[in-house]
Amino acid sequence: MKVIRSIDNMKQTVRDYQNEKKQIGFVPTMGFLHAGHLQLMKEAKKENDVVVASIFVNPLQFGPNEDFEKYPRDEQKDSLLAENVGVDVLFIPTADEMYPNPMLIQMALKERVDVLCGRSRPGHFDGVLTVVTKLFHIIHPDKAYFGLKDAQQVAVIDALIRDLNFPIELVGLPTIREVDGLAKSSRNVNLTEQERKEATWIYQGLQTGQQLIRNGEQNPTKIINGVTKTLEQKVSGKIDYVELLSYPSLEPVTSINQQVILATAVYFKQARLIDNLLLDENGKIITRYN
Amino acid sequence: MKVIRSIDNMKQTVRDYQNEKKQIGFVPTMGFLHAGHLQLMKEAKKENDVVVASIFVNPLQFGPNEDFEKYPRDEQKDSLLAENVGVDVLFIPTADEMYPNPMLIQMALKERVDVLCGRSRPGHFDGVLTVVTKLFHIIHPDKAYFGLKDAQQVAVIDALIRDLNFPIELVGLPTIREVDGLAKSSRNVNLTEQERKEATWIYQGLQTGQQLIRNGEQNPTKIINGVTKTLEQKVSGKIDYVELLSYPSLEPVTSINQQVILATAVYFKQARLIDNLLLDENGKIITRYN
């Protein structure tokens, strides 16, 4: 596995792959890799000739009071893990390499961002749009892989690719979970022992809502209240939101007659955790988005 | 020469060229081609294996009171002209093809836009950024050619390519002029006979300013006043601006110790004309930007 740190070097490597007519799968990450990332890399390896993964904790998508500084990092372990699942190139640029000058270009999204995480993280998705656009131009993948744990991010990238005609196929893959159901996340290491125990109820809360839908409940408010009640009873962290929206348009629904997302975010002391279920109109989990 | 109207077809044609390892030169236009456009196409032909030109009057870059409707169009003549200079593919999408749905993604520029034409055309360059990004993704050129008559547009595209790491080389080529000095423009057909005679003084006014610089004048205000005085005496149209700025950063200068642009825009009854001189610190014209 090659580790590349400069944009010029990365672009040259991509040109070489293109000259060899190799199809490129791309997995952008912020590092501190877990089974969720590795699943994306494995799937990319299956579906493409070469896999490029990136590790970049993007300052542009963190708010001033967010956890940019304490976002966990372990480049050495990440390299081993990525190499083990067959990643061909690991692109690890510095912030100076990615943003040598203050950005003049600003990217924003009109819809899909004032809900869920976008509401409590103003500017977050503008930063995501910018860095993903830059990475897409540098790596020029045929397919790009994102985890559905960040389902709003997938919806945002979906709009980016469609609106701007990127010649890239978006693939969203399902959330990988711990044995007790907690969604794998790089931020889980920032939970206390007690919080870690409670955190399993985030998934169980969402499942309560799913069960209501499977039992025929059509009223979004009742489904949301079912989830909220479970969380309030079982979790000491502050609930940021519980929302039920159409997917990927992320608009309010009046009944469950389409693909929907049931999502929540909970603030613990040192970590804000998110989780969601992407469901079809029968309440069945959707396992691949593209 | 192929004429292509669908994005899918255009993307497939580009993939074929890439498979044949052909370098693509791209000339985006709004049609009603004149010698300025043809120069870009000829140069693109010299420097690349194939040339793709586009004709698209982009509604997104016209303000509500601007001349989108009366912007001149002549597809048949354009096709002949483009074919004659060796264009391989003419891409002519409809507005519905380019914007099948309202855009969710918004692109904007923080600097370089509140001066010159950007000041009197709010949102214009946001529309340019968006359509150029879309066209770049559809056509995936190695080099893209723009006329320096729209020097602010070149500065904006320069920021776009740099900030977002587009793997594209920008080439700006000099303004082509009528025998009497008037800059070639698709909008010149909307001048009355009398306005057409006066319009030659736009270039002569700019040359007055250039001559001051060549004579050692360092004070921007004096240079601007020299140009303004000539225009006021000779042209019945309303002067929108006369400005002297650094290039491509488009910031005010206190003396002529760097590359600068001396630019003007004049409102006639049915056409707003622009012209500029791109000058080095000695007042010499710069003939290629990249």
XYZ file of N, CA and C in Angstrom, chain A residues 64 75 86 96 144 193 255 265:
24
model
N -16.647 26.128 15.654
C -15.657 26.641 16.614
C -15.710 25.929 17.973
N -2.714 7.306 13.015
C -2.350 7.053 11.623
C -1.677 5.701 11.432
N -6.825 -4.385 1.838
C -6.518 -4.293 0.412
C -6.551 -2.900 -0.188
N -2.638 22.162 5.617
C -1.967 23.151 4.761
C -1.930 22.710 3.304
N -17.643 6.193 -5.264
C -17.252 6.714 -3.951
C -18.153 6.088 -2.888
N -17.429 4.977 30.877
C -17.881 3.590 30.974
C -19.412 3.536 31.099
N -47.065 10.589 6.460
C -47.285 9.160 6.703
C -46.099 8.396 6.124
N -29.696 12.079 17.506
C -28.358 12.460 17.959
C -28.450 12.734 19.451
